[in-house]
XYZ file of C-alpha atoms in Angstrom:
693
model
C 87.021 133.124 64.929
C 83.592 131.733 65.080
C 81.495 132.567 67.697
C 79.613 129.379 69.339
C 76.580 128.578 68.737
C 73.522 127.617 70.985
C 70.395 125.655 71.215
C 67.570 125.809 73.469
C 66.482 122.734 75.355
C 63.589 121.534 73.253
C 60.600 119.608 74.875
C 57.254 118.830 74.998
C 56.510 121.820 75.991
C 59.187 124.294 75.217
C 57.218 127.686 76.808
C 57.448 125.943 79.942
C 61.104 125.468 80.390
C 62.440 128.549 78.984
C 59.494 130.679 81.278
C 58.923 129.037 84.584
C 62.600 127.286 85.390
C 61.297 123.808 86.159
C 63.074 121.080 87.000
C 64.319 117.930 84.942
C 62.975 114.100 86.025
C 65.916 111.810 85.214
C 64.392 108.461 84.857
C 65.710 105.384 86.052
C 65.940 102.570 82.994
C 65.253 99.845 85.492
C 61.383 100.257 84.780
C 59.259 102.747 82.581
C 56.803 103.174 86.014
C 60.100 104.177 88.029
C 60.251 107.261 85.657
C 59.211 109.755 88.389
C 62.317 108.771 90.391
C 64.249 112.211 89.748
C 67.079 114.560 90.414
C 66.355 117.920 90.843
C 68.524 120.394 88.449
C 67.408 123.912 87.988
C 67.291 124.812 84.726
C 66.422 128.706 84.537
C 65.825 128.830 80.945
C 69.662 127.004 80.357
C 70.594 126.937 76.261
C 72.984 124.140 75.148
C 75.882 125.913 73.622
C 77.670 123.462 70.845
C 81.177 123.078 71.048
C 82.702 124.743 67.961
C 86.632 124.054 66.830
C 89.393 126.636 67.591
C 90.039 128.927 64.523
C 92.496 127.154 62.291
C 96.050 128.097 62.384
C 99.178 126.589 60.156
C 101.591 123.787 61.932
C 104.297 126.740 62.132
C 101.657 129.273 63.870
C 101.223 126.303 66.440
C 104.927 125.595 66.601
C 105.927 128.873 67.372
C 103.000 129.655 69.852
C 104.534 126.456 71.913
C 107.683 127.457 71.328
C 106.689 131.134 73.181
C 104.611 129.307 75.935
C 107.927 127.359 76.927
C 110.849 129.575 76.508
C 109.439 132.953 76.575
C 106.529 132.910 79.110
C 107.817 136.445 80.337
C 107.679 138.084 76.825
C 111.037 140.030 77.323
C 110.574 141.510 73.825
C 107.133 143.127 75.475
C 109.130 146.348 76.423
C 110.410 147.005 72.890
C 106.970 146.687 71.210
C 106.199 150.508 69.592
C 108.950 151.987 70.395
C 111.702 153.997 68.266
C 114.571 152.799 66.928
C 116.460 154.459 69.193
C 114.580 153.583 72.458
C 114.960 149.933 71.093
C 118.655 150.099 71.088
C 118.671 151.508 74.817
C 116.374 149.313 76.245
C 118.363 146.180 74.624
C 121.582 147.794 75.622
C 119.940 147.935 79.486
C 118.643 144.252 78.991
C 121.920 142.977 78.528
C 123.767 145.768 80.726
C 121.521 146.498 83.901
C 124.176 148.552 85.187
C 122.863 151.126 82.694
C 119.515 150.831 83.552
C 120.321 152.213 87.455
C 123.716 154.034 87.048
C 122.582 157.127 85.307
C 120.334 157.803 87.858
C 122.661 157.124 90.662
C 122.847 159.169 93.534
C 125.873 160.556 96.348
C 122.754 159.042 98.807
C 122.622 155.599 97.210
C 126.994 155.686 96.964
C 127.078 156.280 100.567
C 124.812 153.083 101.137
C 126.100 150.951 99.236
C 129.865 152.242 100.455
C 128.733 150.901 103.994
C 127.310 147.475 102.961
C 130.277 146.862 100.490
C 132.624 147.117 103.336
C 130.716 145.306 105.698
C 130.052 142.343 103.199
C 133.664 142.096 102.862
C 134.670 141.475 106.113
C 132.925 138.547 105.978
C 133.867 137.439 102.238
C 137.560 137.991 103.241
C 137.777 135.363 105.864
C 135.048 132.625 104.195
C 137.003 133.116 100.813
C 140.081 131.898 102.874
C 137.704 129.153 104.451
C 135.626 127.748 101.425
C 138.876 127.588 99.236
C 139.787 124.991 101.878
C 136.538 123.554 101.534
C 137.354 122.624 98.290
C 141.005 121.720 98.853
C 142.249 124.713 96.837
C 144.933 127.384 98.083
C 143.693 129.854 100.637
C 144.663 132.339 98.112
C 142.500 131.452 95.341
C 139.466 132.336 97.514
C 139.726 135.783 97.638
C 141.059 135.601 94.467
C 137.393 134.482 93.697
C 135.854 137.152 95.881
C 137.728 139.921 93.678
C 136.740 139.025 89.692
C 133.576 137.757 89.854
C 131.715 140.455 92.273
C 132.994 142.998 89.265
C 131.303 140.743 86.596
C 128.177 140.483 88.231
C 127.693 144.104 89.251
C 127.408 144.712 85.359
C 125.588 142.091 84.215
C 123.142 141.017 87.232
C 119.707 142.319 87.922
C 119.518 141.781 91.520
C 120.248 144.621 93.691
C 120.983 142.761 97.108
C 123.015 139.531 95.838
C 126.613 139.390 97.086
C 128.613 137.002 95.122
C 131.533 134.926 96.077
C 132.567 131.414 97.169
C 129.725 129.207 98.855
C 130.263 126.285 101.035
C 128.243 123.670 99.413
C 129.479 124.533 95.530
C 133.068 124.607 97.043
C 132.684 121.059 98.797
C 131.050 119.420 95.803
C 134.139 120.502 93.794
C 136.540 119.431 96.107
C 134.937 115.986 96.672
C 134.226 115.107 93.372
C 137.712 116.234 92.098
C 139.589 114.460 94.672
C 138.202 111.096 93.683
C 140.610 111.215 91.062
C 143.250 113.590 91.544
C 144.964 113.750 95.403
C 145.228 117.969 95.985
C 148.179 117.203 98.146
C 149.988 114.894 96.181
C 149.419 116.255 92.689
C 148.324 120.073 93.977
C 149.077 121.513 90.616
C 146.996 118.936 88.846
C 143.982 119.426 91.096
C 143.949 123.373 90.534
C 143.754 123.059 86.488
C 140.838 120.946 87.129
C 139.120 122.800 89.745
C 139.951 125.949 86.815
C 138.273 123.807 84.068
C 135.747 122.412 86.087
C 134.531 126.274 86.722
C 134.460 126.975 82.581
C 132.448 123.888 82.219
C 130.039 125.114 85.331
C 129.954 128.784 83.831
C 129.469 127.479 79.828
C 126.657 125.394 81.391
C 125.197 128.336 83.148
C 125.372 130.659 80.492
C 123.904 128.045 77.827
C 121.198 127.843 80.372
C 119.847 131.344 80.017
C 120.876 132.190 76.532
C 118.719 129.366 75.803
C 115.693 129.813 77.721
C 116.179 126.465 79.370
C 115.900 127.636 83.391
C 113.170 125.253 83.927
C 115.764 122.139 84.505
C 116.880 123.755 87.294
C 113.611 123.553 88.647
C 113.809 120.020 89.211
C 115.636 120.724 92.702
C 112.179 120.858 94.486
C 112.131 122.767 97.540
C 112.456 119.496 99.819
C 114.896 118.060 97.668
C 117.182 121.728 98.352
C 115.873 121.619 102.073
C 116.929 117.576 102.775
C 120.473 118.101 100.487
C 121.339 121.556 102.396
C 121.030 119.845 105.596
C 122.818 117.155 104.562
C 125.965 118.911 103.139
C 126.085 121.214 106.290
C 126.059 118.313 108.597
C 129.270 117.030 106.327
C 130.820 119.927 105.971
C 130.700 120.726 109.688
C 132.409 117.285 110.620
C 134.791 117.989 108.133
C 135.514 120.872 110.075
C 136.955 118.220 112.659
C 140.145 117.988 110.937
C 140.925 121.680 111.923
C 139.090 121.881 115.175
C 140.968 118.824 116.339
C 144.205 119.527 115.125
C 144.123 116.551 113.317
C 147.097 116.167 110.536
C 145.894 112.343 108.658
C 141.972 112.746 107.906
C 140.274 110.887 105.496
C 139.148 112.325 101.928
C 135.701 110.814 102.305
C 132.373 112.694 102.923
C 130.455 110.340 104.228
C 129.798 110.191 107.969
C 131.140 106.803 108.992
C 134.218 107.549 107.347
C 134.655 110.885 108.750
C 133.628 110.055 112.637
C 135.640 106.718 112.093
C 138.922 109.039 110.942
C 138.678 111.463 113.636
C 138.430 108.195 116.402
C 141.243 106.369 114.790
C 143.822 109.248 115.201
C 143.017 110.630 118.874
C 146.544 110.246 119.006
C 146.620 113.821 116.674
C 144.663 115.690 118.698
C 145.705 118.990 120.028
C 144.449 120.356 123.296
C 145.397 123.866 122.269
C 143.833 124.000 119.214
C 140.816 122.109 120.458
C 140.505 125.572 123.516
C 140.940 127.583 120.429
C 138.284 126.496 118.455
C 135.731 125.857 121.414
C 136.241 129.489 121.958
C 135.958 131.142 118.666
C 133.205 128.792 117.592
C 131.179 129.547 120.873
C 132.190 133.338 119.976
C 131.272 133.542 116.418
C 127.604 131.266 117.528
C 126.615 133.707 120.091
C 127.356 136.770 117.581
C 124.930 134.718 115.031
C 122.296 134.197 117.299
C 122.544 138.028 118.734
C 122.082 138.905 114.859
C 119.409 136.799 114.611
C 117.172 137.813 117.906
C 117.918 141.505 116.713
C 118.243 142.175 112.902
C 119.252 145.889 113.530
C 122.748 143.914 115.250
C 123.490 142.705 111.738
C 127.110 143.808 111.734
C 127.302 141.542 114.920
C 127.759 138.481 113.107
C 129.076 140.443 109.880
C 132.628 141.432 111.555
C 132.799 138.594 113.674
C 134.565 136.211 111.108
C 137.197 139.149 110.605
C 137.448 140.003 114.368
C 138.185 136.314 115.051
C 140.918 135.756 112.202
C 142.464 139.266 113.665
C 142.611 138.081 117.321
C 143.255 134.587 116.494
C 146.391 135.619 114.400
C 147.407 138.296 116.955
C 147.458 135.390 119.595
C 149.142 133.098 117.546
C 152.174 135.683 117.090
C 152.017 136.900 120.439
C 152.459 133.269 122.143
C 154.465 131.407 119.420
C 151.180 129.132 119.250
C 152.460 127.668 115.862
C 155.150 125.938 118.079
C 152.490 124.286 120.099
C 150.786 122.549 117.684
C 148.395 124.754 116.660
C 148.883 125.105 112.483
C 148.506 128.034 110.518
C 147.643 129.355 106.843
C 151.320 130.377 105.912
C 153.040 132.408 103.429
C 150.067 133.871 100.750
C 150.873 135.458 97.529
C 150.503 138.730 97.662
C 149.269 140.169 94.216
C 146.305 140.272 92.282
C 144.449 137.470 90.222
C 147.478 135.828 88.009
C 145.714 134.737 84.312
C 145.083 131.234 83.978
C 143.786 130.447 80.769
C 147.231 128.504 79.691
C 145.724 125.937 82.681
C 142.474 125.104 81.373
C 142.029 121.190 80.228
C 140.305 120.017 77.499
C 141.514 117.242 76.237
C 142.858 113.718 78.427
C 141.613 111.074 81.016
C 139.949 114.057 82.993
C 137.796 115.575 80.862
C 134.879 113.940 82.030
C 135.652 114.713 85.395
C 135.999 118.143 85.086
C 132.575 118.151 82.622
C 130.553 116.211 85.269
C 131.928 118.413 88.217
C 131.225 121.853 85.850
C 127.621 120.901 85.250
C 126.924 119.551 88.994
C 128.647 122.500 90.906
C 126.756 124.898 88.358
C 123.322 123.369 88.486
C 123.697 124.027 92.832
C 125.397 127.221 92.361
C 122.496 128.652 89.706
C 119.916 127.499 92.068
C 121.293 129.017 95.423
C 121.934 132.365 93.424
C 118.904 132.526 91.669
C 116.554 131.662 95.255
C 119.099 134.069 97.178
C 118.207 136.321 94.760
C 114.784 135.992 94.276
C 114.362 135.668 98.095
C 115.519 139.294 98.457
C 113.581 140.736 95.372
C 110.512 139.829 97.106
C 111.388 141.511 100.154
C 112.060 144.628 98.287
C 109.633 144.202 95.435
C 111.326 144.293 92.915
C 111.763 141.872 90.230
C 114.569 139.401 89.109
C 115.185 137.551 85.834
C 116.193 134.012 86.389
C 117.024 134.144 82.631
C 119.614 137.208 82.804
C 120.579 136.013 86.448
C 121.983 132.549 84.549
C 123.639 134.867 81.802
C 125.374 136.995 84.435
C 126.350 133.840 86.718
C 127.616 131.929 83.727
C 129.476 134.658 82.254
C 130.817 135.424 85.968
C 132.504 131.635 86.358
C 134.315 131.615 82.400
C 135.734 134.660 83.189
C 136.411 133.604 86.294
C 138.150 130.300 85.262
C 140.895 132.114 83.145
C 141.336 134.714 86.266
C 142.502 131.870 88.635
C 138.938 131.570 90.325
C 136.798 128.530 91.070
C 132.801 128.558 91.185
C 130.632 131.261 92.533
C 127.194 132.772 92.700
C 125.532 134.074 95.049
C 125.556 133.382 98.958
C 122.894 133.926 101.319
C 125.031 134.740 104.482
C 126.755 137.557 102.772
C 123.320 138.238 100.798
C 121.477 138.605 103.945
C 124.180 140.780 105.225
C 123.964 142.850 102.082
C 120.274 143.507 102.744
C 120.448 144.085 106.133
C 123.431 146.634 105.909
C 120.843 148.871 103.699
C 122.719 147.902 99.794
C 120.484 149.771 97.380
C 122.540 148.926 93.819
C 124.641 146.615 92.810
C 127.574 148.436 93.079
C 128.227 147.083 97.150
C 129.863 144.196 94.981
C 132.094 146.503 93.274
C 132.537 148.163 96.904
C 133.612 144.381 97.986
C 135.780 143.882 95.376
C 137.526 146.938 95.920
C 138.305 146.060 99.555
C 139.540 142.735 98.770
C 141.496 144.060 96.303
C 143.401 146.358 98.808
C 143.806 143.073 100.726
C 145.202 140.910 98.224
C 147.632 144.218 97.204
C 148.736 144.855 100.962
C 147.593 142.834 103.176
C 148.211 139.442 102.624
C 151.349 139.206 104.692
C 148.929 139.629 107.884
C 147.659 136.047 107.352
C 150.687 133.926 108.280
C 149.877 133.692 111.506
C 146.017 133.052 110.976
C 144.967 129.167 112.858
C 143.260 126.823 110.619
C 141.224 126.277 113.354
C 139.502 129.942 112.508
C 138.965 128.719 109.278
C 137.345 126.119 110.422
C 134.972 127.472 112.766
C 133.811 130.127 110.291
C 132.965 127.362 108.120
C 130.677 125.979 111.144
C 128.794 128.830 111.273
C 128.098 129.575 108.338
C 127.068 126.219 107.390
C 124.718 125.774 110.394
C 121.992 127.859 109.289
C 121.551 125.619 106.152
C 119.661 123.122 108.698
C 116.479 124.280 108.584
C 114.189 122.443 111.122
C 111.256 124.421 110.893
C 111.048 124.250 106.860
C 111.401 120.794 107.464
C 108.817 120.336 109.539
C 106.779 122.807 107.314
C 106.935 119.837 104.415
C 106.099 117.174 107.101
C 102.573 118.900 107.387
C 101.810 119.780 104.040
C 103.228 116.914 102.308
C 104.205 112.988 103.240
C 106.053 112.349 99.977
C 108.052 115.378 99.668
C 109.367 114.690 103.093
C 110.428 111.680 102.397
C 112.257 113.229 99.333
C 113.736 115.185 101.783
C 114.551 112.684 104.474
C 116.244 110.688 101.248
C 118.525 113.851 100.359
C 119.917 114.173 103.908
C 120.289 110.556 104.811
C 121.941 109.962 100.991
C 124.304 112.701 101.642
C 125.347 111.719 104.933
C 125.630 108.239 104.686
C 127.008 107.965 100.965
C 127.794 110.852 99.227
C 127.189 114.756 98.573
C 126.471 113.780 94.337
C 125.031 110.745 95.360
C 122.309 111.987 97.503
C 121.788 114.549 95.541
C 121.440 112.568 92.540
C 118.684 110.200 94.755
C 116.843 112.782 96.089
C 116.303 114.072 92.228
C 115.324 110.408 91.308
C 112.559 110.201 93.803
C 111.410 113.782 92.895
C 111.471 112.689 88.950
C 109.581 109.309 89.906
C 107.039 111.638 91.669
C 106.192 113.428 88.550
C 106.267 109.959 86.705
C 103.837 109.058 89.095
C 101.226 111.958 88.373
C 101.839 111.656 84.603
C 101.026 107.622 84.283
C 97.944 108.030 87.059
C 96.862 110.993 86.856
C 94.167 112.527 89.202
C 91.030 111.334 88.158
C 87.447 112.123 90.041
C 83.752 111.050 89.946
C 81.588 113.943 90.123
C 77.956 114.722 91.657
C 75.777 117.049 91.899
C 74.917 119.844 94.758
C 71.196 119.454 94.446
C 69.218 122.290 93.681
C 72.500 123.787 91.802
C 74.291 122.767 88.471
C 77.504 122.658 89.988
C 79.169 119.443 90.333
C 81.786 118.126 92.584
C 84.188 115.574 93.847
C 81.732 113.210 95.630
C 84.489 111.845 97.980
C 85.519 115.973 98.858
C 81.740 116.980 98.993
C 80.331 113.512 100.682
C 78.060 115.057 102.678
C 76.563 117.964 100.151
C 77.015 115.981 96.333
C 75.253 113.113 95.425
C 75.257 110.979 92.367
C 72.533 111.537 89.174
C 70.790 108.521 88.479
C 71.818 107.174 85.539
C 75.013 109.422 84.819
C 78.662 108.268 85.507
C 80.160 112.056 85.578
C 83.993 111.847 85.263
C 86.803 114.730 85.901
C 90.223 114.549 84.050
C 92.359 116.485 85.677
C 95.509 115.769 83.720
C 97.239 116.133 80.137
C 96.310 112.537 78.339
C 99.006 111.171 76.496
C 100.746 107.387 76.086
C 101.731 107.161 79.660
C 98.284 107.134 80.849
C 95.862 106.236 78.386
C 96.095 102.459 79.428
C 95.186 103.376 82.923
C 92.514 105.580 82.130
C 90.851 103.025 80.312
C 91.230 100.358 82.780
C 89.829 102.859 85.744
C 86.699 104.322 83.689
C 85.589 100.755 82.991
C 85.867 99.449 86.751
C 84.047 102.549 87.445
C 81.089 101.428 85.190
C 81.308 97.866 86.904
C 81.530 99.156 90.232
C 78.181 101.117 89.886
C 76.543 98.375 87.853
C 77.566 95.665 90.785
C 75.815 98.757 93.023
C 72.682 98.558 91.152
C 70.281 98.733 94.518
C 71.404 102.014 95.250
C 72.021 103.659 91.995
C 70.411 102.676 88.896
C 72.239 101.448 85.667
C 74.129 103.904 83.915
C 73.459 105.557 80.710
C 75.903 107.820 79.872
C 79.836 108.203 80.873
C 80.359 111.841 80.998
C 83.898 112.983 81.092
C 84.534 116.105 82.057
C 87.860 117.555 80.164
C 88.039 121.079 81.425
C 91.397 120.104 83.240
C 92.595 118.137 80.221
C 95.427 121.006 79.210
C 97.266 118.818 76.479
C 96.475 114.855 74.346
C 98.888 113.038 72.369
C 98.231 110.467 69.544
C 97.613 107.899 71.299
C 95.577 109.333 73.883
C 93.069 110.052 70.870
C 92.324 106.370 70.705
C 91.580 106.058 74.340
C 87.991 107.849 73.213
C 87.130 105.604 70.489
C 88.358 102.603 72.494
C 86.415 103.388 75.471
C 83.651 104.108 73.187
C 83.717 100.753 71.943
C 84.120 99.038 75.099
C 81.176 100.672 77.292
C 78.466 100.295 73.831
C 78.106 96.944 74.322
C 77.034 97.610 77.865
C 74.593 99.891 76.270
C 76.477 102.953 77.741
C 77.136 106.089 75.394
C 80.158 108.444 75.649
C 79.808 111.878 76.004
C 82.389 114.648 76.799
C 82.173 117.885 78.279
C 84.368 120.809 77.387
C 87.572 119.656 75.040
C 89.708 122.673 75.088
C 91.012 123.588 71.469
C 94.054 121.444 71.148
C 91.517 118.113 71.704
C 88.740 119.365 69.990
C 91.462 120.018 66.612
C 92.689 115.993 67.152
C 89.341 114.704 68.020
C 87.903 115.940 64.270
C 90.803 114.792 62.719
C 90.506 111.413 63.909
C 86.824 111.130 64.312
C 86.516 109.988 60.377
C 82.613 108.591 61.169
C 81.197 111.545 63.331
C 80.987 109.316 66.707
C 82.430 111.130 69.244
C 81.665 114.781 67.653
C 78.026 114.285 67.824
C 76.288 117.409 68.851
C 74.342 114.971 71.295
C 77.502 113.508 72.696
C 80.050 116.952 73.174
C 78.358 119.711 75.484
C 80.028 122.943 76.763
C 79.538 121.823 80.946
C 78.592 119.015 82.402
C 75.125 121.243 83.519
C 73.955 121.292 80.100
C 74.977 117.755 79.509
C 72.396 116.635 82.342
C 69.715 118.390 81.479
C 69.634 117.730 77.686
C 70.638 114.371 78.030
C 68.024 113.776 80.670
C 65.337 115.705 78.896
C 66.049 113.280 76.249
C 65.402 109.974 78.267
C 62.684 111.492 79.480
C 61.068 111.885 76.210
C 61.725 108.733 75.038
C 60.686 107.019 78.241
C 57.310 109.126 77.406
C 56.912 108.037 74.044
C 57.439 104.087 75.214
C 55.089 104.278 77.759
C 52.184 105.864 75.277
C 53.044 103.154 72.910
C 53.133 100.203 75.479
C 49.493 101.716 76.491
C 48.389 102.018 73.187
C 49.446 98.144 72.633
C 47.974 97.006 76.110
C 44.755 98.546 75.773
C 41.695 96.742 75.290
C 39.909 96.934 71.488
C 37.142 100.025 71.700
C 33.451 98.359 70.905
C 31.713 100.395 67.847
C 28.068 101.222 68.381
C 25.890 102.357 65.789
C 22.607 104.464 65.887
C-alpha cells in the first residue's frame, strides 16, 4: 500500500517555520495594507500531507467487500478460520443447531432450574394460549396447540436462553383483524382457520428468508418510537375489545377502531350482564394486584405468573358449583382432547384469498420478528450473552412453518412469559421443552376441565397481559430526546386506535421513512471556525463563544453521504453561504477559498461527483477557489476518474486536514500579498539620481 507523502510548508524563512513555531498571518484581501489583520493558528512544524489514491481493487473485490459489510457485518465464518475439517463440521452443526452447543455440557443442576422455570411459564402459557386464540377469532384449542409444537422447535434452533415462545397478543390481534376483513370467523369458521394456518405458513417463509438472506435490517425500519406508540395503541384496542367478554355482550362489532368499539358497547347496553361484570371486575382486580406485587418485588414473580392459571381454576370451580352458565355467564365449552392434528391439507395456495394471506403473513411476520428479537436481545444483555439476530429469524421462521402444518398459528417470543422464564431462573432453552411437555399433558388429560371456564376470565387475562405494553415513561423519554420521534410515536398510537392496527402501523412507518428521506435529501452541513490557539475547527453555531471565523476562508463540513438526492441542495446551500459572507463584508473580509471537509462523507455516487465540478465553476466566477479536505477512499477514486483536467485533484486544492489547508493557503496568500506589495513599492518609488565623482 502506498504511504501518504508529505511536504513541509515552506516560506521565505523555512527554518523559522519549523523551529520557532510561529503563527501564520492571514491577510485581508480587501487591501494589501491590511496584511497584518490576522488569525493566529499555531504551526508547530506542521507538515502538509498529500492525499493519495487508495490501493487498486478490482470491481469484483469492491463488490464482495460491499456485500460482506451489508450482509455479514458480524462475520459468522470467522470461527471456522484455521480450524481442522472435523472441528469445522462440529462448529457448523452447532451454528445451525445451538442445542448441540450447550447440550453436551448439560447438568442435573441446570435441569432442576429449567424444570422449575418451564412449569412456571406453562402455568402462564396455558391460559394465555386460550385467551390469545380467542383474540385472533380462532378456536381456543388452537392456542394450546401453538404452545406445544413451536417451543419444541425453538429449543433446538433458537439461540436465546430466556425466550419463551408461543402466541402473543399483538400478532393475534393483527391476524384476526386482517383476516376478518374478508372472511367471517362465525359464518365460515373452517375457511377462516384455513386462512390463519396459511398466513402462518407465509409468515414463517418470510421470516426464515430474512434470516437466510441476512436481510434483518428490514425490521429495523420499525423504530423504537414507532413500536412504543404502536404497542400502546394496540394495547388500548385489545383492552377495549375485551369489553365484549367483561360485559357479557353477544353481538359485538368486528371493527378494531376505538369509535366503533365504544359505540357497540353502549348500543348493546341491554346485553350487559351484571353477573359477568361482577366476576370480571373481581378477577381483573386480582390479576392487576398480582401483577403489581410482582413488579414491586421481582422475587415474587411467581405471584403474577401463577395468577392467570389460579384465576382460571377458581372461576371454573365457581361457575361449575353455582351453575353460573345458566345465569348469563358464557363459558368456553368443550375442547378437543389430544395432540395437534396435521393441517398441511388445510393450507391454501390459490384462489381469491391468496393475496390476503400473503399480506397478513408478512405483516404478522414482521411484528412477530420485531417483538421476538427485541425480547431475546433484552434478556441476553441482562445475562451478558449474545443472540444472533439472523439465527433467531431462521428459528422463528421454521417454528412457524412447522407450526402451520401442525394446527398452530403465528408464534414468537413473548415478553411476559420470557420475563417469568428469566425471573424463574431458566438456564437454557430446555425450559421451553418443559413448558411444551406440560402443555402436552394438558392436551392429553386435562381438556375436559376447561369446559366451564368463563370467557370473562380470558378477557381479564388479556387485559392484564397487554396493559404492560403501555409504556408512559418510555414515551416521555422519547419526548425529552427527540420531538420528531415523539410525533411518530403519537401518530402510531392515534392511527392504531382511530383507524386500524395495520394502517396505524403503516402511518408510523411512513413518517419514519419520511424522516430518513429528509435526512438524505437535506444532509447536515455546518460552517466551521477555528478555536484560537489551536488547529481545531468546530461548528461555529455550536461553539459560538470560542470558535471564530478564519478571514478569507469559508470552511464547510458535510456530514452525510453525497448522492443524487441531495446534490442540488448542497450546491444551493454552499452558494448561499458564500453570498451571506460577501453581504457581511464589514465583519468578515471577502472569502478567497471555500474549504469542504469531507471526513464524514462515507460514500458518493455519480451525480454527487458532478457537484464539485459545478460548484468549482460557479464560485470561480466570484474569484473563489474550491478546496477539498480528507476525502475518503471511494470519493478519491471517483474524483480521479472524472477529473480529467486535474482541477479538483491539484495538490494545492486537496488536503488531509483543515488545519493543513488553512496553514498552506494562508502562507501562499501571505507570500502573494508580499510580492504584490514589493512590486507596488518598486513601481511607485521615485527615480534615483546618478552622481559622478
